[in-house]
Coordinates of C-alpha atoms in Angstrom, one line a residue:
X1 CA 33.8 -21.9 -55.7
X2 CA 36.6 -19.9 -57.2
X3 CA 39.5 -23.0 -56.6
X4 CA 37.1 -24.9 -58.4
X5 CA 36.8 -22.7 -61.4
X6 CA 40.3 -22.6 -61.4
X7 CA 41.2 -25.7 -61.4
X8 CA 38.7 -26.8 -64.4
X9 CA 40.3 -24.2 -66.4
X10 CA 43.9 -24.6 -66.0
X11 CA 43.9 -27.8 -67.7
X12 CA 41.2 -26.6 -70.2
X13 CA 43.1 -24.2 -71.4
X14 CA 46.3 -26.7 -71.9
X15 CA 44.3 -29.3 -73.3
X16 CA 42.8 -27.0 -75.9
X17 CA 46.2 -25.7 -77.3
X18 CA 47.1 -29.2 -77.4
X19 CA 43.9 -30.8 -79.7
X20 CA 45.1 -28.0 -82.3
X21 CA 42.0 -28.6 -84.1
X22 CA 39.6 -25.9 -82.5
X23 CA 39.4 -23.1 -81.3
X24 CA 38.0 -22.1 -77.7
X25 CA 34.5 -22.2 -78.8
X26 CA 31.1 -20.9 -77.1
X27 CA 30.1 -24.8 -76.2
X28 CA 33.2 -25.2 -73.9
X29 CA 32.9 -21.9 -72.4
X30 CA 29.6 -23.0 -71.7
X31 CA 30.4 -26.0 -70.1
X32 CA 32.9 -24.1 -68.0
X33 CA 30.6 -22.5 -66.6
X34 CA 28.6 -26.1 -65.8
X35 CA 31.6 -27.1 -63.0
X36 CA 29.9 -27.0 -59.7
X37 CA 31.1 -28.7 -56.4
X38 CA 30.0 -32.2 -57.3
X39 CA 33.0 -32.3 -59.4
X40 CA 35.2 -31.6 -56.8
X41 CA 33.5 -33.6 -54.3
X42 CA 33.5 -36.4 -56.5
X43 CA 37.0 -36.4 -56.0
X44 CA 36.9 -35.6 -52.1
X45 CA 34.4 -38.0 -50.9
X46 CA 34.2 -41.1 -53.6
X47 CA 30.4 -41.1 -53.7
X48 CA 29.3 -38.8 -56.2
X49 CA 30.2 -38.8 -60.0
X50 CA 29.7 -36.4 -62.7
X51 CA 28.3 -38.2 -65.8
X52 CA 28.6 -36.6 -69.7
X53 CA 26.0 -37.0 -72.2
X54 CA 25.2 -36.1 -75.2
X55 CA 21.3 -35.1 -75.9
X56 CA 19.0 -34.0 -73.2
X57 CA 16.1 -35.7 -72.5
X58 CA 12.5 -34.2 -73.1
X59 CA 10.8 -35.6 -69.8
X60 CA 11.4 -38.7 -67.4
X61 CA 9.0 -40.5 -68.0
X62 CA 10.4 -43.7 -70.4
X63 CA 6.9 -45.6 -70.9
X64 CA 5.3 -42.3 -72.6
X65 CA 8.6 -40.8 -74.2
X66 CA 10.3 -42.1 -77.2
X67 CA 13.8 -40.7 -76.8
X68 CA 16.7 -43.1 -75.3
X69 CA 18.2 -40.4 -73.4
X70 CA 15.6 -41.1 -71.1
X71 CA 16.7 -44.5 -70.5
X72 CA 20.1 -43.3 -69.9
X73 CA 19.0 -41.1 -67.1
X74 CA 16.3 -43.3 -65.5
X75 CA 16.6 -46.6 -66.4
X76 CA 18.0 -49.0 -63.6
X77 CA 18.4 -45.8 -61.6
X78 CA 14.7 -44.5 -61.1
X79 CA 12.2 -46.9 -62.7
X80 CA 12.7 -50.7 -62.5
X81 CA 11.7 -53.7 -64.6
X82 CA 10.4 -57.2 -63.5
X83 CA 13.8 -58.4 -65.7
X84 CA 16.9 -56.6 -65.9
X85 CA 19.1 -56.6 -69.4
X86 CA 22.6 -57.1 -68.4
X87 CA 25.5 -56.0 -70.6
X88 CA 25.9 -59.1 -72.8
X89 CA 22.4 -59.1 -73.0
X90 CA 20.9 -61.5 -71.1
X91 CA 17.7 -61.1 -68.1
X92 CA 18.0 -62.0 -64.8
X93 CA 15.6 -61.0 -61.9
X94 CA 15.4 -57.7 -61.1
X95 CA 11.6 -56.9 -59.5
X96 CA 10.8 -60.7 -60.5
X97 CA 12.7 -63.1 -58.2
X98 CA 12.0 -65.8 -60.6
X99 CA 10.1 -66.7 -63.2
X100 CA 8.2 -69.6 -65.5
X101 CA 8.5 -69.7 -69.2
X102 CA 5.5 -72.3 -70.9
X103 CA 7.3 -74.5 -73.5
X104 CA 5.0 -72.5 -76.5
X105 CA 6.8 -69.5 -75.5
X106 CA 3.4 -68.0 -75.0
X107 CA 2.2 -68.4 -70.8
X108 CA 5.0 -66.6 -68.5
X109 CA 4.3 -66.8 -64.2
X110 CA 6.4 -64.0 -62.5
X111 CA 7.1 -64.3 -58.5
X112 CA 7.4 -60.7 -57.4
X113 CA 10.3 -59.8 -54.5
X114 CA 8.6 -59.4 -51.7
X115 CA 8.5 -55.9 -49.3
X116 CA 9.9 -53.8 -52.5
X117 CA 8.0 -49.9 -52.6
X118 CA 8.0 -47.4 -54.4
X119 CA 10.1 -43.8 -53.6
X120 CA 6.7 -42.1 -51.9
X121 CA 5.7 -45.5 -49.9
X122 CA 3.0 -47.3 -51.9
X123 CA 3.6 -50.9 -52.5
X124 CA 4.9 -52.6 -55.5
X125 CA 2.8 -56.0 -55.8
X126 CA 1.1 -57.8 -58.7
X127 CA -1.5 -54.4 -58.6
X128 CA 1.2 -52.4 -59.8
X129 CA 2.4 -55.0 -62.9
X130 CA -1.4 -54.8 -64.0
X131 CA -2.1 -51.2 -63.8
X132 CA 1.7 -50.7 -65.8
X133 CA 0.4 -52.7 -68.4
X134 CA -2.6 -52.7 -69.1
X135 CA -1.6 -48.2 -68.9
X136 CA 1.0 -49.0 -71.6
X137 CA -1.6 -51.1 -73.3
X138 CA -3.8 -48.3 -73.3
X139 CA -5.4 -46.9 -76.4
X140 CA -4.4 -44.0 -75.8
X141 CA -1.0 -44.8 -74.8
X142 CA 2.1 -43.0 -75.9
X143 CA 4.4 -46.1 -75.0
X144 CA 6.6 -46.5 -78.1
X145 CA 6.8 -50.3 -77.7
X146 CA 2.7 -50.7 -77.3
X147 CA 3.0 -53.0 -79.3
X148 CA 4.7 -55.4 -76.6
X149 CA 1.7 -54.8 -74.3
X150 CA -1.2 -55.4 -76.9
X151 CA 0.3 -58.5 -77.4
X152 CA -0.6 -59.7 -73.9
X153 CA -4.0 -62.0 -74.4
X154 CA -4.3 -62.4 -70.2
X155 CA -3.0 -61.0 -67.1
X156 CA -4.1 -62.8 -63.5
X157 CA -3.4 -61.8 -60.4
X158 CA -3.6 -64.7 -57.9
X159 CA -2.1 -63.1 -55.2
X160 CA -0.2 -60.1 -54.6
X161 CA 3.5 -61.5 -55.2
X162 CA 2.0 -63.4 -58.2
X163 CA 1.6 -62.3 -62.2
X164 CA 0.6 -64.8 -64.9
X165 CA 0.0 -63.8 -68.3
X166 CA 0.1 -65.0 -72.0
X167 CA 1.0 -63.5 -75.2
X168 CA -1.3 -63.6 -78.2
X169 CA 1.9 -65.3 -80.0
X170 CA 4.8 -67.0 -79.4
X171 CA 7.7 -64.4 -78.7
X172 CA 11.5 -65.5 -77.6
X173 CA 12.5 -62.0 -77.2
X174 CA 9.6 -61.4 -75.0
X175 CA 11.9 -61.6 -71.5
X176 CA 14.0 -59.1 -73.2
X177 CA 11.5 -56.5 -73.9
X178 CA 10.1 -56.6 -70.2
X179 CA 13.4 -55.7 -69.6
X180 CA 13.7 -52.5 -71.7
X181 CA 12.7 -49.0 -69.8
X182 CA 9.5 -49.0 -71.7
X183 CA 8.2 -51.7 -69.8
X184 CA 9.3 -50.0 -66.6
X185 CA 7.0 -50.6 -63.2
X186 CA 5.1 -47.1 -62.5
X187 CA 3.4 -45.8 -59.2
X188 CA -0.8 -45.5 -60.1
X189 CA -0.8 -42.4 -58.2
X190 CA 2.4 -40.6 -59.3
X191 CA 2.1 -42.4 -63.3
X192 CA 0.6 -39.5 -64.5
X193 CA 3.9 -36.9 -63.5
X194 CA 6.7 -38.9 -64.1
X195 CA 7.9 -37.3 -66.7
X196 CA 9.0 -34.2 -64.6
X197 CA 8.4 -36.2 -61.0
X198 CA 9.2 -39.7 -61.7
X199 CA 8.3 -42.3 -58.8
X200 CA 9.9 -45.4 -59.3
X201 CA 11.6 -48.6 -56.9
X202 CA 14.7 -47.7 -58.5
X203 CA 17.7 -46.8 -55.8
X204 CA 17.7 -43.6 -56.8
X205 CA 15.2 -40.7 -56.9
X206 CA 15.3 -37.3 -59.0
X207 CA 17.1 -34.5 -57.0
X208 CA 17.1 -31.8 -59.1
X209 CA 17.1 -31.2 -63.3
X210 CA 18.1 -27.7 -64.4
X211 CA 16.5 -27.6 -67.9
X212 CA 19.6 -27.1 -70.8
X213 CA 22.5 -28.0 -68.2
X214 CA 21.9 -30.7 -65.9
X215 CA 20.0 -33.9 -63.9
X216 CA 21.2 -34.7 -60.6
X217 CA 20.1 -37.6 -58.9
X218 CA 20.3 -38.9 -55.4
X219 CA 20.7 -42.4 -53.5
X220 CA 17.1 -43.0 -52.2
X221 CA 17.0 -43.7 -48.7
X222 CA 13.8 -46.0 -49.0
X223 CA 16.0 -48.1 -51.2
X224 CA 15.4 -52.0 -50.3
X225 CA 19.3 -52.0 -50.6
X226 CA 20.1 -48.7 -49.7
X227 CA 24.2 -49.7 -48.2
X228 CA 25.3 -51.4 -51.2
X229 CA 25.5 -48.3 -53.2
X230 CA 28.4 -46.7 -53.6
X231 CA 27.2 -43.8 -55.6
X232 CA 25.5 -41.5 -52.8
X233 CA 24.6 -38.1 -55.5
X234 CA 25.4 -38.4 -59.6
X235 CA 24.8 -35.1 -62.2
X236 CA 24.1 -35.5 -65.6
X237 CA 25.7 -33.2 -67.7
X238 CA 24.3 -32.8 -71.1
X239 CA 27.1 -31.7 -73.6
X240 CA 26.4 -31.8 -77.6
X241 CA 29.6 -30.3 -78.8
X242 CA 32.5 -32.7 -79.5
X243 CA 35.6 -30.4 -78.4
X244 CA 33.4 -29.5 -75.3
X245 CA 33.1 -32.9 -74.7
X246 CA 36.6 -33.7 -74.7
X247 CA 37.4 -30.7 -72.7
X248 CA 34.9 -31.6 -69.8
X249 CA 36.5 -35.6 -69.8
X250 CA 40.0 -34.4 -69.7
X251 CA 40.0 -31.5 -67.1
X252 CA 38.3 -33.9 -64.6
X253 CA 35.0 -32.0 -64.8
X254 CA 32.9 -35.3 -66.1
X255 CA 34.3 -38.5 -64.9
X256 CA 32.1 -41.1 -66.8
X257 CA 31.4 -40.4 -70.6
X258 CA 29.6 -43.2 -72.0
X259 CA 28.8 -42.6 -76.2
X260 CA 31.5 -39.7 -76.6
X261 CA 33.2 -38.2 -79.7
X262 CA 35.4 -40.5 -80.5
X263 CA 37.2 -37.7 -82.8
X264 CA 39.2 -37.6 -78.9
X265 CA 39.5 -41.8 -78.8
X266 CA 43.6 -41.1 -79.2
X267 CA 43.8 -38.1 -76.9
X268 CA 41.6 -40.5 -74.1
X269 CA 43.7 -43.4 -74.5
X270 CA 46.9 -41.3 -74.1
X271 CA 45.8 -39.8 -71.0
X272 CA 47.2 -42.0 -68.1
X273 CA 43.9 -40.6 -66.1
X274 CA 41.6 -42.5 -68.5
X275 CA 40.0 -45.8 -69.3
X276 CA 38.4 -46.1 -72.8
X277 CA 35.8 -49.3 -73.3
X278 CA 35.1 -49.7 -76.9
X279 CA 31.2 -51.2 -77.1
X280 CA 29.6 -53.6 -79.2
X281 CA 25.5 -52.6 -79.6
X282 CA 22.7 -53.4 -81.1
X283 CA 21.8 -49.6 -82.9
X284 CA 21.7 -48.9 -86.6
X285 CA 22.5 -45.5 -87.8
X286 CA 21.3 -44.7 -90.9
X287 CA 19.8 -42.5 -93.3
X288 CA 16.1 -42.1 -92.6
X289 CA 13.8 -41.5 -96.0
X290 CA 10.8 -40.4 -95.7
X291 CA 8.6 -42.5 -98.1
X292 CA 5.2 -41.1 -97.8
X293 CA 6.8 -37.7 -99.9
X294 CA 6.9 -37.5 -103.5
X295 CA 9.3 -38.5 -105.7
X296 CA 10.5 -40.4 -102.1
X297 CA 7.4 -42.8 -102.7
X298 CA 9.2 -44.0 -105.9
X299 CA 11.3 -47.0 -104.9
X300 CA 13.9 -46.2 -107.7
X301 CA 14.9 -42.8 -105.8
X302 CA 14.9 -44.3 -102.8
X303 CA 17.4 -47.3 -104.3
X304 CA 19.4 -44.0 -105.9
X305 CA 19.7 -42.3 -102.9
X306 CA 21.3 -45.5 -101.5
X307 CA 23.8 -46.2 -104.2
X308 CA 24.9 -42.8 -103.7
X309 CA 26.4 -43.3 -100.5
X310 CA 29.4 -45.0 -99.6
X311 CA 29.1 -46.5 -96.5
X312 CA 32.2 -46.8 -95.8
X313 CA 33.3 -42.9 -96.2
X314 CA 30.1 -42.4 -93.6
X315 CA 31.7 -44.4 -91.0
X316 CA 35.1 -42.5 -91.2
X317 CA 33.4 -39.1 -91.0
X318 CA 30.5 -39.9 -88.3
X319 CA 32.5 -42.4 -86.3
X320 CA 36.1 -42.7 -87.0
X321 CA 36.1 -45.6 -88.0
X322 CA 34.0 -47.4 -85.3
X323 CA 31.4 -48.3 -87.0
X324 CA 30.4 -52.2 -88.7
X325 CA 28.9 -51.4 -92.5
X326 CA 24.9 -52.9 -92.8
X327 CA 22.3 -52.8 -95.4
X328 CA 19.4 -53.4 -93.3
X329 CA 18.0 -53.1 -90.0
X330 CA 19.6 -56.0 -88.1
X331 CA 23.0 -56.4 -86.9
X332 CA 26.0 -58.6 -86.6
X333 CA 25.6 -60.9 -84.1
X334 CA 21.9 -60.9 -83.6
X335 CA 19.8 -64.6 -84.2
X336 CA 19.0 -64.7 -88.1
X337 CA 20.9 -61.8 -88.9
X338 CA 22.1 -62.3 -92.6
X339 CA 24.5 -59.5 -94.5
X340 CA 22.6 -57.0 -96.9
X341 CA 25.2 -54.7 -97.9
X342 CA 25.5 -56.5 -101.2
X343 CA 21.6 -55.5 -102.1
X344 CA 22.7 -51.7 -102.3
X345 CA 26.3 -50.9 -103.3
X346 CA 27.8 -48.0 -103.6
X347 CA 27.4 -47.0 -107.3
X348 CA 27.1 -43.5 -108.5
X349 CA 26.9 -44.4 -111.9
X350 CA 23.8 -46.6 -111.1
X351 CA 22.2 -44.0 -108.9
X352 CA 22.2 -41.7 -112.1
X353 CA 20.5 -44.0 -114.2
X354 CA 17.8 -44.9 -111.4
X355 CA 17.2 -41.2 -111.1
X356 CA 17.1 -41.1 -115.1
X357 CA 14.6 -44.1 -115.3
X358 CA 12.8 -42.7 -112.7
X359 CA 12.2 -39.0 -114.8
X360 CA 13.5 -37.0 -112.4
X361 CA 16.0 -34.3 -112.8
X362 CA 17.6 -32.1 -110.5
X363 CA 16.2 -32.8 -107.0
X364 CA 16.3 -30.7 -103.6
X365 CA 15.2 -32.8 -100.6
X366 CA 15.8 -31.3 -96.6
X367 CA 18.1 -33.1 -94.5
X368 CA 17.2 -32.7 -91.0
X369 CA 20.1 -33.2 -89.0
X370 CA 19.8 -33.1 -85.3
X371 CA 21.8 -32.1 -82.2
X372 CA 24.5 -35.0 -82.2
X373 CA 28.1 -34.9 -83.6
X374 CA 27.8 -38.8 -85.7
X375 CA 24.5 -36.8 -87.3
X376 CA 26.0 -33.3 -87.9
X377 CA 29.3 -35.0 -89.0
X378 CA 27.6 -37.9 -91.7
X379 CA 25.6 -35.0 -92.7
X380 CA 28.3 -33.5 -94.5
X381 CA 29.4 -36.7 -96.2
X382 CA 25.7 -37.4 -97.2
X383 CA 25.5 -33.7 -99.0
X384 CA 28.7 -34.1 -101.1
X385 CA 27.5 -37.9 -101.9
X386 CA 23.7 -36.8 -103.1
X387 CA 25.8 -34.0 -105.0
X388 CA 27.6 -36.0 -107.0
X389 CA 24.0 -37.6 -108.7
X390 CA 22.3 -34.4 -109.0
X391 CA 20.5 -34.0 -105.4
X392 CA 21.1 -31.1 -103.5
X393 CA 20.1 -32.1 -99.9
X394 CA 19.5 -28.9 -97.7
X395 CA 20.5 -29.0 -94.3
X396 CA 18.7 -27.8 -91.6
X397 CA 20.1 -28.1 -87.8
X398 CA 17.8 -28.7 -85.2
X399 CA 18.0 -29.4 -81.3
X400 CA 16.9 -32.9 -79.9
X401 CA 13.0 -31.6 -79.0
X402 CA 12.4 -30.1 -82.2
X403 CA 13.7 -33.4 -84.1
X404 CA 11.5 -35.4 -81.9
X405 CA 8.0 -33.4 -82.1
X406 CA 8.8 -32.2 -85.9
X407 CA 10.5 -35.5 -87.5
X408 CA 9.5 -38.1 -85.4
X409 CA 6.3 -36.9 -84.5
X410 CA 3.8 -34.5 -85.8
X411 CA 3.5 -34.5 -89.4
X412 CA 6.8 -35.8 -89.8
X413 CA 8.3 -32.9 -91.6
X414 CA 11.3 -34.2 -93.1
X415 CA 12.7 -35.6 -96.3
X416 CA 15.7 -37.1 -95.3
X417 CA 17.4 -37.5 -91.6
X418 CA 20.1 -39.1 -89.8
X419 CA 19.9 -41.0 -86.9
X420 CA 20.4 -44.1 -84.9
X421 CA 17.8 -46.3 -83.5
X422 CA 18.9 -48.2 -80.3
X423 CA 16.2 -50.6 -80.1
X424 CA 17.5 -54.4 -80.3
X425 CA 14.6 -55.4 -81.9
X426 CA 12.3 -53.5 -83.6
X427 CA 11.7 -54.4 -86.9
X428 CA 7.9 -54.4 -86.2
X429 CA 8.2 -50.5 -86.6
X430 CA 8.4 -50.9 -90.3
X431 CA 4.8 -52.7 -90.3
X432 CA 3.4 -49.6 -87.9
X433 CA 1.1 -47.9 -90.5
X434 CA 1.7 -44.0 -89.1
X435 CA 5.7 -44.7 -88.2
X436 CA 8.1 -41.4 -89.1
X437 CA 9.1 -43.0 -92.3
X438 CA 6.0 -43.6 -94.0
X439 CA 6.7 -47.3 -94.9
X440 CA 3.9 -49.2 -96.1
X441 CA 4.2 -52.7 -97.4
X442 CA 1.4 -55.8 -96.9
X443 CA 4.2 -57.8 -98.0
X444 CA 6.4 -56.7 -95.1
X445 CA 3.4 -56.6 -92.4
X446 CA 2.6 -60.4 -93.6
X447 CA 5.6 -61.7 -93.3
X448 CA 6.1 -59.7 -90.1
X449 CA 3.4 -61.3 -88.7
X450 CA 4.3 -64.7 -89.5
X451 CA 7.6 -64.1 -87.5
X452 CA 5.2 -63.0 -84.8
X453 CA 3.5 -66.5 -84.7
X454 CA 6.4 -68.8 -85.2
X455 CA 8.3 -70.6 -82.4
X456 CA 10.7 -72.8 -84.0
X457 CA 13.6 -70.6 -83.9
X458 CA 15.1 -72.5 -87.3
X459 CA 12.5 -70.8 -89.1
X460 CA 11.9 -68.0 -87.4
X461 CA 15.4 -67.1 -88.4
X462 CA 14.4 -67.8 -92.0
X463 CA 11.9 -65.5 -91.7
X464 CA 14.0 -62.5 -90.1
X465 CA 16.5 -63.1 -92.7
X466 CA 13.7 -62.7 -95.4
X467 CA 12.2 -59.4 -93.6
X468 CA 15.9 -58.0 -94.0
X469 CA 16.2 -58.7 -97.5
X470 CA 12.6 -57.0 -98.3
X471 CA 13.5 -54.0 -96.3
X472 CA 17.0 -53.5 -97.9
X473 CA 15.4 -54.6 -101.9
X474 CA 12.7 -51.8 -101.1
X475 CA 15.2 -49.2 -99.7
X476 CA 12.9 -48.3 -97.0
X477 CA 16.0 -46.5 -95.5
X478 CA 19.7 -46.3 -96.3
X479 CA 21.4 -48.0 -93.9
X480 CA 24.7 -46.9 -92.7
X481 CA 26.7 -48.7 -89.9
X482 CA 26.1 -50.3 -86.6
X483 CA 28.1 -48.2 -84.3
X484 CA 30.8 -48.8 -81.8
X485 CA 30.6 -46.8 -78.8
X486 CA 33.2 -45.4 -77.1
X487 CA 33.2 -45.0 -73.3
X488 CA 35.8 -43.1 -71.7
X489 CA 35.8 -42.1 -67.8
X490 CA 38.5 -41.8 -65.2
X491 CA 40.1 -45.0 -64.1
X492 CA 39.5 -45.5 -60.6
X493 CA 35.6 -45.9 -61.9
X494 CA 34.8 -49.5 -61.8
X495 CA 31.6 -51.1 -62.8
X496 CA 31.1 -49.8 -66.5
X497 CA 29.5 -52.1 -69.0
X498 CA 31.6 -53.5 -71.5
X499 CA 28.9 -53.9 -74.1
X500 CA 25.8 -51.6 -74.7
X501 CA 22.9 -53.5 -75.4
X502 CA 20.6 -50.9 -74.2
X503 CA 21.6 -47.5 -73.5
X504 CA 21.7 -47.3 -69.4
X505 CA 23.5 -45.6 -67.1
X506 CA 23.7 -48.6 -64.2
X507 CA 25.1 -46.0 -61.5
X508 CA 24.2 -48.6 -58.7
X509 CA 26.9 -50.8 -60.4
X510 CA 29.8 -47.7 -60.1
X511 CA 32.1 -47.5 -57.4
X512 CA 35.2 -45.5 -56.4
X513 CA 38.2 -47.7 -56.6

């Protein structure tokens, strides 16, 4: 254990003298103190890997937890999905061999692959599709895309290999959201301990997770394809601070960090040891406003509190750079996306007089800011911004768990926060009547619905485009940037996505080179 130790820190050290920017700080003595012999075996045996990331996630369980670090642990790995979402975005079979699609976009047949289980030996079969969702369809279901299930009018069952159902209204996305971990296939028996024993088909199964350091996971041996994976053992390593990041990536104690700082893009792509992948997604950071609180409820703050921040000096600060400017919540490149940005500028000047016409005078508001660097980082942009127009915005750090039971959840105790939503498509969160932000339009949830019930994609583009420009005229948020992730892992790993549609881990698709 000592030569291992060692070995972490020699280059540590180096490579801390060389950033120049910070000091040896408690968070990389901390993740010093992480390096185990899976690090070093990792590079002995070529079949395990040490993976960084940034948040922890609360439980395991992605159909009753809301956070996407659970995805990134489980997803693909653990729990599979009748479709799988590759990294340009497209589904192809994953627990569905095949499948039908009726030309109204509304009936769908699924052929299940045959002899599939689950880790403790029950059967996957059409059984197990029904009791997933019609569980996630639940009324008292904690599945943050319920939505997606409720919408299912009929589920048969002809046989056990064999799943028809149809959708209350025509849907294109709807492949793509039986793709997403939320819509992952769970065990009836084990369903109700997955979040700290998860059961899944998946070619891996949970080894051990030692709360506040790490997840390890190991190659299942029940697997249906148990000799095509390279990866035999994988840790998780959960590391928030950014110079501690960069410390673990370049001493060789985390091989794979997908969504790092990318305040070390330059140092990773002038290490000859590295490979950096810059990712498109789908996420939209922003500003989240909480518009159930007074003077928030005033559309005229709101619109002030979005001309007061320059988008641009956001992306700089949070993301170096890597970030693509939006004013709503779509993004570039998705089907009837249309640019926003013009709708609210940046314009102090403005932002005074809204505040003026509005009758309000000097202003606090909290801004809850949780564990990750592009929040922490923005945050301090956002505070001198608000400044400027006469809003002191308070600041008030808070670890992943408490921003999910206190900001997201609960009684949503927050004025303002920053953070970025992963979902590819969810704009039907603005017309959920008890969502974290408060929004409340019949406007919105009409025309909502009519994009629910449209097949002609023409239109339905028309339509998105319209729900965009509502959203962005009634500064439900203030939208920041659609981020660019940066990936950066040694290069004899092959098998990383180049694009992040989703946030997954897909360690059956990593090899040793």
């Amino acid at each position: 254990m000592k030569w291992i130790i060692y070995e972490f820190y020699g280059p540590l050290t180096a490579t801390l003298l060389d950033m120049n920017r910070r000091q040896f700080t408690a968070s990389a003595i901390a993740v010093s103190t992480l390096a185990t012999p899976l690090a070093a075996l990792a590079q002995m045996h070529r079949d395990s890997l040490t993976l960084g990331m940034t948040l922890e996630p609360p439980g395991l369980d992605p159909t009753s937890g809301a956070a996407s670090a659970i995805a990134e642990v489980v997803q693909d790995n653990i729990f599979e999905t009748l479709v799988k979402i590759g990294p340009d975005g497209n589904v192809s079979p994953m627990l569905a061999e095949r499948w039908e699609v009726a030309p109204d976009l509304r009936g769908y047949t699924f052929h299940l692959r045959p002899g599939v289980r689950f880790a403790n030996g029950e059967p996957f079969n059409a059984a197990a599709v029904r009791f997933s969702f019609e569980r996630a369809a639940a009324a008292d279901s904690a599945n943050k895309d319920k939505r997606n299930f409720t919408a299912i009018q009929t589920l048969e069952t002809p046989d056990e290999h064999t799943v028809r159902l149809t959708i209350k209204s025509p849907d294109p996305n709807f492949l793509f959201y039986l793709g997403q971990a939320t819509a992952a296939m769970v065990e009836p028996k084990s369903a109700a301990t997955n979040a700290t024993q998860p059961v899944g088909t998946g070619p891996y199964a949970l080894e051990r997770w030692v709360r506040g350091a790490g997840i390890t996971l190991a190659a299942s041996p029940s697997y249906r394809d148990a000799g095509a994976i390279g990866i035999k053992r994988a840790q998780f390593r959960f590391i928030t601070d950014p110079a501690a990041q960069m410390a673990a990536l370049l001493s060789g104690g985390v091989q794979v960090f997908t969504r790092v700082t990318s305040r070390g893009l330059a140092r990773f792509r002038g290490d000859p040891e590295l490979q950096v992948i810059i990712s498109g997604s789908r996420a939209k950071t922003v500003l989240a406003i909480n518009n159930a609180r007074k003077p928030l409820t005033d559309v005229r703050v709101r619109r002030a509190i979005c001309a007061a921040i320059d988008r641009k000096a956001i992306i700089t600060a949070a993301a170096d750079g890597l970030g693509v400017p939006i004013g709503s919540h779509y993004v570039p490149g998705m089907p009837g996306y249309v640019d926003t940005t013009g709708i609210n500028t940046y314009d102090p000047a403005r932002a005074r007089a809204l505040l003026k016409e509005a009758g309000i005078g000097p202003l606090t508001l909290s801004l809850v800011l949780p564990a990750a660097p592009y929040a922490r980082q923005a945050g301090e942009v956002v505070i001198a911004e608000l400044a400027q127009i006469g809003i002191t915005a308070r600041a008030r750090n808070v670890e992943w768990a408490e921003w999910m039971a206190n900001v997201y959840g609960g009684a949503h105790d927050y004025d303002l926060t920053i953070i970025s939503h992963v979902e590819p498509f969810d704009l039907g969160n603005f017309a959920k009547p008890d969502y974290y932000w408060g929004y409340h339009s019949p406007a919105f949830n009409a025309l909502y619905d009519q994009i629910l019930h449209t097949a002609d994609i023409v239109t339905r583009n028309r339509l998105l485009a319209d729900a965009q420009k509502l959203l962005a005229q009634d500064a439900v948020l203030a939208w920041l940037y659609q981020p660019q992730w940066v990936t950066a892992a040694r290069k004899e790993i092959a098998g990383l996505w180049p694009d992040m549609p989703i946030f997954v881990n897909d360690l059956a698709a990593l090899k040793w080179t």
